[in-house]
Short mmCIF file of C-alpha atoms and ligand atoms in Angstrom, two decimals:
data_model
loop_
_atom_site.label_atom_id
_atom_site.label_comp_id
_atom_site.label_asym_id
_atom_site.label_seq_id
_atom_site.Cartn_x
_atom_site.Cartn_y
_atom_site.Cartn_z
CA MET A 101 -12.10 16.18 -30.23
CA ARG A 102 -10.85 12.94 -29.55
CA HIS A 103 -12.89 10.03 -29.81
CA PHE A 104 -11.52 6.86 -27.54
CA SER A 105 -12.38 3.58 -28.81
CA THR A 106 -14.10 0.98 -26.91
CA VAL A 107 -12.29 -2.57 -27.66
CA LEU A 108 -14.25 -5.76 -26.84
CA ASN A 109 -12.85 -9.51 -28.51
CA GLY A 110 -10.05 -7.16 -29.86
CA SER A 111 -12.14 -5.26 -32.47
CA ILE A 112 -13.41 -1.52 -32.10
CA ILE A 113 -17.27 -1.26 -31.07
CA SER A 114 -18.62 2.12 -32.48
CA ASP A 115 -22.25 1.65 -31.45
CA GLY A 116 -23.72 3.15 -28.50
CA SER A 117 -24.47 6.90 -27.95
CA ILE A 118 -21.36 9.09 -27.94
CA LEU A 119 -20.94 10.37 -24.26
CA SER A 120 -18.05 13.17 -23.54
CA VAL A 121 -15.78 13.62 -20.89
CA VAL A 122 -15.06 17.03 -19.05
CA ASN A 123 -12.09 18.29 -17.83
CA PRO A 124 -13.01 19.28 -13.80
CA ALA A 125 -10.70 22.17 -13.99
CA THR A 126 -12.04 23.89 -16.96
CA SER A 127 -15.28 22.59 -17.15
CA GLU A 128 -14.73 21.78 -21.00
CA ILE A 129 -15.18 18.90 -22.93
CA PHE A 130 -12.02 17.03 -24.12
CA ALA A 131 -12.71 13.60 -24.93
CA THR A 132 -15.93 11.33 -26.24
CA TYR A 133 -16.43 7.87 -26.04
CA ASN A 134 -19.39 5.30 -26.76
CA GLN A 135 -21.57 4.37 -23.87
CA GLY A 136 -21.81 0.54 -23.07
CA ARG A 137 -25.31 -1.36 -22.81
CA SER A 138 -25.96 -4.52 -21.48
CA GLU A 139 -25.83 -6.24 -24.46
CA HIS A 140 -22.19 -5.13 -24.69
CA VAL A 141 -21.51 -6.68 -21.38
CA ASP A 142 -22.88 -9.98 -22.71
CA LEU A 143 -20.82 -9.69 -26.01
CA ALA A 144 -17.59 -8.90 -23.56
CA VAL A 145 -18.06 -11.83 -21.08
CA GLU A 146 -18.57 -14.24 -24.10
CA ALA A 147 -15.58 -12.91 -25.62
CA ALA A 148 -13.61 -13.25 -22.68
CA ASP A 149 -15.12 -16.71 -21.75
CA GLU A 150 -13.93 -17.97 -25.16
CA ALA A 151 -10.57 -16.46 -25.19
CA PHE A 152 -10.02 -18.14 -21.50
CA LYS A 153 -9.64 -21.45 -22.87
CA THR A 154 -6.46 -20.60 -24.78
CA TRP A 155 -5.19 -18.04 -22.40
CA LYS A 156 -5.04 -20.18 -19.41
CA ALA A 157 -3.36 -22.96 -21.20
CA LEU A 158 -0.21 -20.81 -22.17
CA PRO A 159 2.76 -21.45 -20.11
CA ASP A 160 3.25 -19.31 -17.56
CA THR A 161 6.36 -17.72 -19.23
CA GLU A 162 4.55 -16.50 -22.32
CA ARG A 163 2.01 -15.06 -20.07
CA VAL A 164 5.21 -13.35 -18.38
CA GLU A 165 6.21 -12.03 -21.60
CA LYS A 166 3.02 -10.43 -22.33
CA ILE A 167 3.11 -8.56 -19.09
CA ASN A 168 6.37 -7.32 -19.40
CA ALA A 169 5.57 -6.10 -22.88
CA LEU A 170 2.50 -4.40 -21.43
CA ALA A 171 4.90 -2.43 -18.93
CA SER A 172 7.07 -1.42 -22.03
CA LEU A 173 4.03 -0.18 -24.09
CA LEU A 174 2.76 1.47 -21.26
CA GLU A 175 6.42 3.43 -20.66
CA SER A 176 6.71 4.19 -24.56
CA ASN A 177 2.89 5.75 -24.38
CA MET A 178 3.87 7.53 -20.87
CA PRO A 179 3.52 11.56 -22.14
CA GLU A 180 0.18 10.61 -23.51
CA LEU A 181 -1.26 8.79 -20.98
CA ILE A 182 -0.02 11.40 -18.24
CA GLN A 183 -2.08 13.99 -20.00
CA LEU A 184 -5.34 12.20 -20.19
CA VAL A 185 -5.06 10.92 -16.43
CA THR A 186 -4.90 14.99 -15.78
CA GLN A 187 -7.74 15.85 -18.21
CA GLU A 188 -9.88 13.44 -17.14
CA THR A 189 -9.64 13.63 -13.05
CA GLY A 190 -7.93 17.19 -12.62
CA LYS A 191 -4.85 15.65 -11.23
CA PRO A 192 -1.92 18.11 -11.21
CA ILE A 193 0.91 16.25 -13.70
CA ASN A 194 3.69 16.74 -10.83
CA GLY A 195 1.32 17.37 -7.93
CA LEU A 196 1.59 18.09 -4.15
CA ASN A 197 5.17 16.31 -3.37
CA GLY A 198 5.22 14.58 -6.57
CA VAL A 199 1.87 12.74 -6.01
CA GLY A 200 0.13 13.46 -9.49
CA SER A 201 -0.30 12.11 -12.86
CA ILE A 202 3.48 11.17 -13.53
CA MET A 203 3.21 9.28 -10.28
CA GLU A 204 0.08 7.41 -11.40
CA VAL A 205 1.45 6.38 -14.82
CA GLY A 206 4.67 5.42 -13.18
CA ALA A 207 3.16 3.27 -10.25
CA SER A 208 1.22 2.06 -13.14
CA ILE A 209 4.25 0.66 -15.10
CA ALA A 210 6.33 -0.38 -11.71
CA TRP A 211 3.33 -2.42 -10.46
CA THR A 212 2.96 -4.16 -13.84
CA GLN A 213 6.87 -4.96 -13.96
CA TYR A 214 6.68 -6.11 -10.47
CA THR A 215 3.65 -8.63 -11.25
CA GLY A 216 5.50 -10.21 -14.01
CA THR A 217 8.16 -10.96 -11.39
CA LEU A 218 6.15 -12.95 -9.05
CA SER A 219 6.14 -16.72 -8.16
CA LEU A 220 2.94 -18.94 -9.06
CA SER A 221 4.17 -21.95 -8.70
CA ASN A 222 2.19 -25.19 -7.23
CA ASP A 223 3.15 -26.48 -3.52
CA LEU A 224 4.61 -29.87 -3.12
CA LEU A 225 2.94 -31.17 -0.05
CA GLU A 226 4.21 -34.72 0.00
CA ASP A 227 6.66 -36.95 -1.84
CA SER A 228 6.52 -40.42 -0.11
CA ASP A 229 6.20 -44.13 -0.47
CA ALA A 230 2.29 -43.69 0.23
CA ALA A 231 1.55 -40.73 -1.61
CA HIS A 232 2.45 -37.45 -3.84
CA VAL A 233 0.58 -34.52 -2.91
CA GLU A 234 0.39 -31.40 -4.63
CA VAL A 235 -1.48 -28.07 -4.55
CA VAL A 236 -2.47 -26.52 -7.80
CA ARG A 237 -3.14 -22.68 -8.53
CA GLN A 238 -5.28 -22.79 -11.11
CA PRO A 239 -7.10 -19.52 -13.03
CA LEU A 240 -10.58 -18.74 -12.00
CA GLY A 241 -12.05 -17.76 -15.29
CA VAL A 242 -13.52 -14.57 -16.57
CA VAL A 243 -12.56 -11.66 -13.90
CA ALA A 244 -14.92 -8.41 -14.01
CA SER A 245 -13.23 -5.61 -12.97
CA ILE A 246 -15.14 -2.20 -11.61
CA THR A 247 -12.91 1.05 -10.92
CA PRO A 248 -13.38 4.20 -9.28
CA TRP A 249 -12.66 7.79 -10.71
CA ASN A 250 -9.90 8.84 -8.24
CA TRP A 251 -6.70 6.88 -9.62
CA PRO A 252 -8.36 5.55 -12.86
CA LEU A 253 -5.45 3.95 -14.46
CA MET A 254 -3.44 2.78 -11.62
CA ILE A 255 -6.53 1.09 -10.32
CA ALA A 256 -7.35 -0.47 -13.45
CA ILE A 257 -3.66 -1.65 -13.81
CA TRP A 258 -3.91 -3.24 -9.87
CA HIS A 259 -6.83 -4.99 -11.12
CA VAL A 260 -6.22 -6.32 -14.76
CA ILE A 261 -2.11 -7.17 -14.66
CA PRO A 262 -2.40 -9.89 -11.76
CA ALA A 263 -6.00 -11.16 -13.18
CA LEU A 264 -4.21 -11.72 -16.62
CA ARG A 265 -1.05 -12.87 -15.10
CA ALA A 266 -2.85 -15.39 -13.35
CA GLY A 267 -4.40 -16.95 -16.52
CA ASN A 268 -7.73 -15.37 -16.45
CA THR A 269 -9.41 -13.09 -18.76
CA VAL A 270 -10.87 -9.70 -17.96
CA VAL A 271 -13.64 -7.12 -18.43
CA ILE A 272 -13.25 -4.03 -17.23
CA LYS A 273 -15.98 -1.36 -16.43
CA PRO A 274 -14.24 2.06 -15.63
CA SER A 275 -16.17 5.04 -13.80
CA PRO A 276 -17.85 6.92 -16.76
CA LEU A 277 -16.60 10.11 -15.12
CA THR A 278 -13.01 9.23 -15.97
CA PRO A 279 -13.16 6.31 -18.61
CA ILE A 280 -10.29 7.95 -21.00
CA SER A 281 -7.25 6.53 -19.82
CA THR A 282 -8.62 2.87 -19.50
CA LEU A 283 -10.12 2.93 -23.02
CA ARG A 284 -6.67 4.17 -24.40
CA PHE A 285 -4.92 1.47 -22.09
CA VAL A 286 -7.12 -1.19 -22.97
CA GLU A 287 -6.92 -0.11 -26.90
CA LEU A 288 -3.11 -0.45 -26.31
CA ALA A 289 -3.02 -3.73 -24.61
CA ASN A 290 -5.05 -5.24 -27.29
CA THR A 291 -2.05 -4.59 -29.93
CA ILE A 292 -0.15 -7.13 -27.53
CA LEU A 293 -3.03 -9.31 -26.36
CA PRO A 294 -4.95 -11.96 -28.24
CA PRO A 295 -8.67 -11.02 -28.88
CA GLY A 296 -11.20 -11.39 -26.07
CA VAL A 297 -8.20 -11.51 -23.14
CA LEU A 298 -9.08 -7.72 -21.79
CA ASN A 299 -12.17 -6.49 -22.96
CA VAL A 300 -13.86 -3.03 -22.00
CA VAL A 301 -17.34 -1.78 -21.35
CA VAL A 302 -18.09 1.97 -20.24
CA GLY A 303 -21.43 2.75 -18.21
CA GLU A 304 -23.22 3.53 -15.12
CA GLY A 305 -24.16 1.45 -12.28
CA ASP A 306 -26.74 -0.70 -14.59
CA VAL A 307 -23.92 -1.70 -16.61
CA GLY A 308 -21.72 -2.53 -13.81
CA GLN A 309 -24.74 -4.36 -12.32
CA ALA A 310 -24.97 -6.37 -15.60
CA LEU A 311 -21.43 -7.46 -15.67
CA THR A 312 -21.08 -8.30 -11.91
CA SER A 313 -24.05 -10.40 -11.94
CA HIS A 314 -23.55 -12.13 -15.29
CA PRO A 315 -23.30 -16.13 -14.99
CA LYS A 316 -20.14 -16.51 -16.79
CA VAL A 317 -17.95 -14.12 -14.25
CA SER A 318 -16.12 -16.01 -11.81
CA LYS A 319 -14.66 -13.41 -9.76
CA ILE A 320 -15.29 -9.33 -9.30
CA VAL A 321 -12.46 -7.00 -8.27
CA PHE A 322 -14.15 -4.06 -7.22
CA THR A 323 -12.76 -0.42 -6.09
CA GLY A 324 -15.22 2.10 -5.26
CA SER A 325 -17.28 3.19 -1.98
CA THR A 326 -18.61 0.82 0.40
CA ALA A 327 -21.96 1.35 -0.68
CA THR A 328 -21.48 0.18 -4.03
CA GLY A 329 -19.40 -2.83 -2.53
CA LYS A 330 -22.32 -3.94 -0.36
CA HIS A 331 -24.33 -4.15 -4.05
CA ILE A 332 -22.07 -5.93 -5.68
CA MET A 333 -21.92 -8.34 -2.83
CA GLN A 334 -25.38 -9.02 -3.59
CA SER A 335 -25.02 -9.38 -7.23
CA ALA A 336 -22.15 -11.90 -6.71
CA SER A 337 -24.22 -13.99 -4.63
CA SER A 338 -26.11 -15.36 -7.24
CA SER A 339 -23.70 -17.76 -8.45
CA LEU A 340 -20.92 -17.45 -5.75
CA LYS A 341 -18.40 -15.42 -7.50
CA ARG A 342 -15.43 -14.82 -5.64
CA LEU A 343 -14.80 -11.37 -4.36
CA THR A 344 -11.90 -8.35 -3.90
CA LEU A 345 -13.26 -5.45 -2.43
CA GLU A 346 -11.33 -2.52 -2.13
CA LEU A 347 -13.67 0.19 -0.55
CA GLY A 348 -14.12 3.26 1.27
CA GLY A 349 -11.56 4.40 4.31
CA ASN A 350 -11.75 6.94 6.94
CA ASP A 351 -8.05 6.70 7.71
CA ALA A 352 -6.95 8.33 11.31
CA GLY A 353 -3.23 9.56 12.03
CA ILE A 354 -2.14 10.01 15.85
CA VAL A 355 0.31 12.27 16.71
CA LEU A 356 2.03 11.26 19.96
CA PRO A 357 3.47 14.11 22.13
CA ASP A 358 7.00 13.17 21.36
CA ALA A 359 6.60 13.46 17.74
CA ASP A 360 9.10 15.87 15.96
CA VAL A 361 6.33 18.30 14.63
CA ASP A 362 8.61 20.52 12.59
CA ASN A 363 9.77 17.58 10.64
CA ILE A 364 6.61 15.80 10.23
CA ILE A 365 4.26 18.77 8.73
CA GLU A 366 5.02 18.08 5.37
CA LYS A 367 4.48 14.58 5.32
CA LEU A 368 0.98 15.16 7.11
CA PHE A 369 0.05 17.75 5.12
CA THR A 370 0.78 15.51 1.80
CA ALA A 371 -0.93 12.29 3.44
CA ALA A 372 -4.10 14.47 4.20
CA PHE A 373 -4.10 16.54 0.78
CA HIS A 374 -2.67 14.94 -2.04
CA ASN A 375 -4.76 14.30 -5.24
CA ASN A 376 -7.10 16.82 -3.16
CA GLY A 377 -7.83 14.36 -0.51
CA GLN A 378 -9.46 11.91 -3.18
CA THR A 379 -7.47 9.15 -2.14
CA CYS A 380 -8.79 6.06 -0.45
CA ALA A 381 -5.71 5.92 2.08
CA CYS A 382 -5.60 9.39 2.55
CA LEU A 383 -5.23 10.94 6.29
CA LYS A 384 -8.92 11.76 6.63
CA ARG A 385 -8.79 12.41 10.51
CA LEU A 386 -5.72 13.59 12.72
CA TYR A 387 -5.41 13.07 16.60
CA VAL A 388 -2.99 15.27 18.02
CA HIS A 389 -1.90 15.39 21.93
CA GLU A 390 -3.07 18.03 23.75
CA SER A 391 0.56 19.28 24.11
CA ILE A 392 1.70 19.72 20.71
CA TYR A 393 -2.01 20.53 19.35
CA ASP A 394 -1.88 24.18 18.69
CA LYS A 395 1.49 23.92 17.00
CA VAL A 396 0.34 21.19 14.71
CA CYS A 397 -2.72 23.19 13.70
CA GLN A 398 -1.01 26.36 13.16
CA LEU A 399 1.87 24.47 10.98
CA LEU A 400 -0.75 22.96 8.89
CA ALA A 401 -2.85 25.70 8.36
CA GLU A 402 0.01 27.90 7.22
CA ARG A 403 0.71 25.17 4.83
CA ALA A 404 -2.67 24.92 3.52
CA LYS A 405 -2.68 28.73 2.93
CA SER A 406 0.62 28.33 0.90
CA VAL A 407 -0.72 25.54 -1.57
CA LYS A 408 -0.58 26.23 -5.28
CA VAL A 409 -4.13 25.26 -6.28
CA GLY A 410 -4.98 25.40 -10.00
CA ASN A 411 -5.55 23.80 -13.33
CA GLY A 412 -3.09 20.47 -13.41
CA LEU A 413 -2.11 21.31 -16.63
CA GLU A 414 -0.08 24.25 -15.72
CA GLU A 415 3.17 23.91 -14.12
CA ASP A 416 3.84 23.80 -10.51
CA ILE A 417 0.21 23.31 -9.47
CA GLU A 418 0.02 21.19 -6.36
CA LEU A 419 -3.57 20.48 -6.19
CA GLY A 420 -6.10 20.49 -8.61
CA PRO A 421 -9.98 20.40 -8.64
CA LEU A 422 -12.28 17.82 -7.15
CA GLN A 423 -13.12 15.58 -9.93
CA ASN A 424 -16.94 15.99 -10.00
CA GLU A 425 -19.70 17.87 -8.89
CA LEU A 426 -21.26 15.01 -6.61
CA GLN A 427 -17.98 15.30 -4.74
CA PHE A 428 -17.85 19.03 -4.80
CA ASN A 429 -21.33 19.48 -2.97
CA LYS A 430 -20.47 16.76 -0.52
CA VAL A 431 -17.37 18.56 0.84
CA LYS A 432 -19.11 21.82 0.75
CA GLN A 433 -22.05 20.57 2.58
CA LEU A 434 -19.60 18.71 5.10
CA VAL A 435 -17.85 21.55 5.82
CA GLU A 436 -20.91 23.76 6.39
CA GLN A 437 -22.27 21.08 8.74
CA ALA A 438 -18.95 21.28 10.66
CA VAL A 439 -18.80 24.92 11.13
CA GLN A 440 -22.43 24.88 12.48
CA ASP A 441 -21.39 22.24 14.98
CA GLY A 442 -18.62 24.18 16.36
CA ALA A 443 -15.55 23.56 13.90
CA ARG A 444 -12.89 26.49 13.87
CA VAL A 445 -11.95 26.77 10.35
CA LEU A 446 -7.98 27.57 10.53
CA ALA A 447 -7.55 27.76 6.66
CA GLY A 448 -9.84 27.94 3.73
CA GLY A 449 -13.58 26.99 4.22
CA GLN A 450 -15.19 28.00 1.07
CA PRO A 451 -15.18 27.07 -2.40
CA ILE A 452 -12.73 29.11 -4.84
CA GLU A 453 -14.81 31.19 -7.21
CA GLY A 454 -14.78 30.91 -10.84
CA VAL A 455 -14.70 27.81 -13.29
CA GLY A 456 -14.24 23.96 -12.03
CA TYR A 457 -14.67 22.23 -8.86
CA PHE A 458 -12.13 24.34 -6.74
CA TYR A 459 -12.51 24.17 -3.05
CA GLN A 460 -10.01 25.78 -0.76
CA PRO A 461 -7.59 23.80 1.14
CA THR A 462 -9.16 23.42 4.59
CA VAL A 463 -7.99 22.84 8.25
CA LEU A 464 -10.57 22.51 10.84
CA ALA A 465 -10.00 22.29 14.36
CA ASP A 466 -12.00 22.06 17.72
CA VAL A 467 -13.84 18.99 16.02
CA THR A 468 -14.66 15.82 17.69
CA ASN A 469 -15.88 12.00 16.96
CA GLY A 470 -19.65 12.05 16.48
CA MET A 471 -19.63 15.33 13.97
CA SER A 472 -19.80 14.09 10.41
CA ILE A 473 -16.78 15.96 9.21
CA VAL A 474 -14.71 13.15 11.43
CA ASP A 475 -17.14 10.14 11.40
CA GLU A 476 -17.83 10.28 7.68
CA GLU A 477 -15.11 10.12 4.33
CA GLN A 478 -14.98 13.30 3.45
CA PHE A 479 -13.01 12.33 0.11
CA GLY A 480 -12.05 16.36 -0.33
CA PRO A 481 -9.44 18.92 0.77
CA VAL A 482 -10.39 18.91 4.41
CA LEU A 483 -8.53 17.54 7.23
CA PRO A 484 -10.31 17.66 10.67
CA ILE A 485 -7.94 17.73 13.61
CA ILE A 486 -9.22 16.34 17.09
CA LYS A 487 -7.38 16.85 20.23
CA PHE A 488 -6.69 13.98 22.71
CA SER A 489 -5.09 13.52 26.32
CA ASN A 490 -4.06 9.93 26.55
CA VAL A 491 -3.15 7.42 23.88
CA ASP A 492 -5.56 4.65 25.13
CA GLN A 493 -8.22 7.35 24.27
CA ALA A 494 -6.33 8.17 20.90
CA ILE A 495 -6.37 4.56 19.94
CA GLU A 496 -10.21 4.23 20.82
CA LEU A 497 -11.05 7.29 18.95
CA ALA A 498 -9.29 5.97 15.86
CA ASN A 499 -11.05 2.46 16.17
CA ASP A 500 -14.19 4.00 16.48
CA SER A 501 -15.21 3.86 12.86
CA PRO A 502 -16.77 1.03 10.38
CA TYR A 503 -13.88 1.63 8.07
CA GLY A 504 -10.58 0.00 8.60
CA LEU A 505 -8.28 0.67 5.51
CA GLY A 506 -5.27 2.40 6.67
CA ALA A 507 -3.71 4.52 9.59
CA SER A 508 -0.68 5.91 10.98
CA ILE A 509 1.34 6.55 14.01
CA TRP A 510 3.92 9.69 14.40
CA SER A 511 6.08 9.46 17.13
CA SER A 512 9.84 9.41 17.97
CA ASP A 513 9.59 6.20 19.84
CA VAL A 514 9.20 3.48 17.24
CA ASN A 515 8.96 0.72 19.64
CA GLN A 516 6.10 2.29 21.22
CA ALA A 517 4.56 3.12 17.59
CA GLN A 518 5.03 -0.49 16.70
CA GLN A 519 2.95 -1.68 20.04
CA ILE A 520 0.16 0.68 19.32
CA ALA A 521 0.02 -0.29 15.31
CA GLN A 522 -0.62 -4.18 17.08
CA LEU A 523 -4.01 -2.50 18.23
CA ILE A 524 -5.46 -0.26 15.62
CA GLU A 525 -8.23 -1.78 13.47
CA SER A 526 -7.00 -1.20 9.83
CA GLY A 527 -5.45 -3.45 6.96
CA SER A 528 -2.22 -1.22 7.10
CA VAL A 529 -0.59 0.87 9.84
CA TRP A 530 2.25 3.23 8.89
CA ILE A 531 4.78 4.66 11.27
CA ASN A 532 6.13 8.37 10.71
CA ASP A 533 4.25 8.26 7.14
CA HIS A 534 0.71 7.69 5.57
CA GLY A 535 -0.24 5.74 2.34
CA ALA A 536 3.20 4.46 1.65
CA ILE A 537 1.99 1.58 -0.47
CA GLN A 538 4.47 -0.67 -1.99
CA PRO A 539 3.82 -3.68 -4.90
CA ASN A 540 4.96 -6.37 -2.57
CA ALA A 541 3.12 -5.60 0.80
CA PRO A 542 -0.59 -6.40 0.80
CA PHE A 543 -2.83 -3.69 0.85
CA GLY A 544 -7.03 -4.20 1.96
CA GLY A 545 -9.12 -3.05 4.36
CA LEU A 546 -10.70 -4.62 7.47
CA LYS A 547 -14.39 -4.04 8.77
CA GLN A 548 -16.24 -2.06 6.32
CA SER A 549 -13.45 -0.97 4.05
CA GLY A 550 -13.14 -4.29 2.09
CA LEU A 551 -12.48 -8.24 1.41
CA GLY A 552 -9.33 -9.52 0.49
CA VAL A 553 -5.92 -7.66 -0.51
CA GLU A 554 -4.03 -6.81 -3.71
CA PHE A 555 -0.27 -6.29 -4.44
CA GLY A 556 2.33 -8.97 -4.32
CA GLU A 557 1.95 -12.88 -4.47
CA TYR A 558 -0.85 -12.04 -1.66
CA GLY A 559 -2.83 -10.24 -3.98
CA LEU A 560 -1.87 -12.55 -6.91
CA HIS A 561 -3.16 -15.32 -5.01
CA GLU A 562 -6.79 -14.18 -5.08
CA TYR A 563 -6.97 -14.65 -8.69
CA VAL A 564 -6.40 -18.60 -8.60
CA SER A 565 -8.38 -21.22 -6.92
CA LEU A 566 -6.28 -24.26 -4.99
CA LYS A 567 -6.56 -27.69 -6.19
CA THR A 568 -5.07 -30.53 -4.19
CA VAL A 569 -4.13 -33.62 -6.35
CA LYS A 570 -2.95 -36.71 -4.46
CA VAL A 571 -1.70 -39.53 -6.25
CA CYS A 572 -2.15 -42.68 -3.64
CA LYS A 573 0.91 -45.12 -3.69
P1 LIG B 213 -18.46 4.14 -6.41
O1 LIG B 213 -18.88 3.18 -5.76
O2 LIG B 213 -19.60 5.24 -6.68
O3 LIG B 213 -18.10 3.88 -7.92
C1 LIG B 213 -17.11 2.64 -8.00
C2 LIG B 213 -17.77 2.11 -9.55
O4 LIG B 213 -18.51 1.02 -9.34
C3 LIG B 213 -18.05 3.22 -10.90
O5 LIG B 213 -17.37 2.34 -11.95
C4 LIG B 213 -19.44 2.72 -10.90
O6 LIG B 213 -19.93 3.31 -12.00
C5 LIG B 213 -19.63 1.51 -10.48
N1 LIG B 213 -21.13 1.46 -9.75
C6 LIG B 213 -21.86 2.08 -9.53
N2 LIG B 213 -22.99 1.07 -8.99
C7 LIG B 213 -22.94 0.19 -9.22
C8 LIG B 213 -23.74 -1.22 -9.13
N3 LIG B 213 -24.53 -1.29 -8.63
N4 LIG B 213 -22.93 -2.29 -9.60
C9 LIG B 213 -21.41 -2.31 -10.09
N5 LIG B 213 -20.97 -1.27 -10.40
C10 LIG B 213 -21.32 -0.23 -10.06
O7 LIG B 213 -17.34 4.95 -5.95
P2 LIG B 213 -16.76 6.35 -6.58
O8 LIG B 213 -17.35 7.58 -6.36
O9 LIG B 213 -16.39 5.87 -8.06
O10 LIG B 213 -15.32 6.14 -5.77
C11 LIG B 213 -14.49 6.76 -4.70
C12 LIG B 213 -15.01 5.71 -3.42
O11 LIG B 213 -13.88 4.78 -3.78
C13 LIG B 213 -14.51 6.37 -2.27
O12 LIG B 213 -15.20 5.77 -0.88
C14 LIG B 213 -12.94 5.51 -1.97
O13 LIG B 213 -12.49 5.58 -0.48
C15 LIG B 213 -13.08 4.31 -2.66
N6 LIG B 213 -11.78 3.77 -3.20
C16 LIG B 213 -10.96 2.90 -2.36
C17 LIG B 213 -10.07 2.25 -2.78
C18 LIG B 213 -9.44 1.22 -1.99
O14 LIG B 213 -8.33 0.57 -2.37
N7 LIG B 213 -9.73 0.86 -0.92
C19 LIG B 213 -9.26 3.08 -3.78
C20 LIG B 213 -9.86 3.93 -4.51
C21 LIG B 213 -11.12 4.42 -4.00
#
C-alpha cells in the first residue's frame, strides 16, 4: 500500500491519523495519507505567509520559469498521475470520447503552460506634463484553495497555477475522497518551488472551515457545491477575503427543430454522460422541440444502452462508477422519485449489481420542470429530456433555475442560436457543443453557480489587487 506524503513548508508532515482512499470501482483501498487538523492549517498558513515575502518580490520572469518547470514536471510524471486520478475518481483512463484521466492530466499541463504565457503588466493611464498615472497589479498574499472530488488534479491546477503566477502563495485542501493526485502534485512541485510557497492539508469540512476563516488568508478560491460555497462566503466575511466561487450547475441544452439530429447525438451524449455526469458543466437537462423529440430520445437511449461501463483501469471502458456512496444514493433516489412522478425510463434506471458504485446510464422522457430530476443537479449518469413547442418557452424553462453555469443551443441556424445565447442566463453558452472550455476564455457562473471567473487573463486578474500610483508634477 503506498502512502502519500503531506508537504507543508517544504517538509513532509507525518503526524495525524492515517486514513485510506478507496477506488470506487473496486471498493479496495489503494492508498493512505495523513489526516490534517486545524494545527496543520495554522502551520501551513504561517509558512505560506512567510514565503509570500520573497515569492512576491521575485521578478515575474522567474515565477514564469517555475511555472514552465512545473508543466514539464507534470509531463514527465504523466503516466503515474493518470493512474492515480483513475484510481481515486473511478474515471476511465481514456473515457467516453476521450474524456478521462489522460485528458485530465493533459489539460492540467496545457493550462499550466498557457498560464505561463499570460501578461501581468501594469497599465499606464497618463504620462503628461501634469501627471504620471499608473495602475499596478499586486499579489494578494496567502490564497486558500478548496477543491472537489470530480476533477481533483485539474481543478487544483486551475487554482494553484494562476495564484502562484501572480505572486501569491497557496494552501490547498483537496477533498478527502480524492486527495491523492493533489498530494503527489504538491510533493512534486515542492522539488521546484521554495518552501512554503505551496502547502497542502487534507481534511473534511472542519479543516476547510479553519482554512477559509484564517485571518492571514487573503483570498479563497473554491470549487464545489453551492451549499458549501455559501458557508465559505460566511467564513470569508470576517476579514473580507477576496473570493472566487465555482459552484454547482444545472446546465440546460436546447435542441431547435432545425438541428441535424444524426450528427449531434454523439456530442449530446458525451456532454451529458462524460465522467458519469459528474462534471459541473455537464449537460444536465435537455429541452428538445416536439417535432424531433421522439427521434432524439430514441437515439440517446440506444447510445446509453451501448456504453461500456466498468473499471476505468481496463481498456476501452467509457464510463466508470460514481465516485462515492453519497452521490450513488442521490442518483438512485432522484431516478426513483422521477419514475414515481411519471418519468418514462428509455434506458437504464437501476444500479448495476456487484462491487463498486456503478449505475446504468439512464435516459428519462416525459419529464418537466418542477420534477426534482430536472430542477436539481443530479451529478450522475442520468439525462432528463423535456419536450417544448416554441423557442420562447424553451428559453424560459432553461432560465427557470437558481443555477447559471453553462448552457447550449443546438441548431443549423447559427445566427438564430447566437441571438438565443444572448437571452440565456449562464456564464457560458456553447452552440452545437457543450462544456467546450478553453484556457483563454473566462469560465464562471451566474446566479448561484458562482462568483468571479477562472482562466486566461480574466482569471489571472482575480489573484491581484489594483493599485493606482499617481505622480503629480
Ligand atoms: P462539496 O461542496 O461537498 O465539497 C467541496 C470541498 O469543500 C471539499 O474539499 C470539502 O471537504 C470542502 N468543504 C466542505 N465543507 C466545507 C466548509 N464548511 N468550509 C470549507 N470547505 C468545506 O462539493 P463536492 O461534492 O466535492 O463537489 C461536487 C460539486 O462541485 C457539484 O455541485 C459540482 O457542480 C461542483 N463543481 C463546480 C465546478 C465549477 O467550476 N463551477 C467544478 C467542479 C465541481
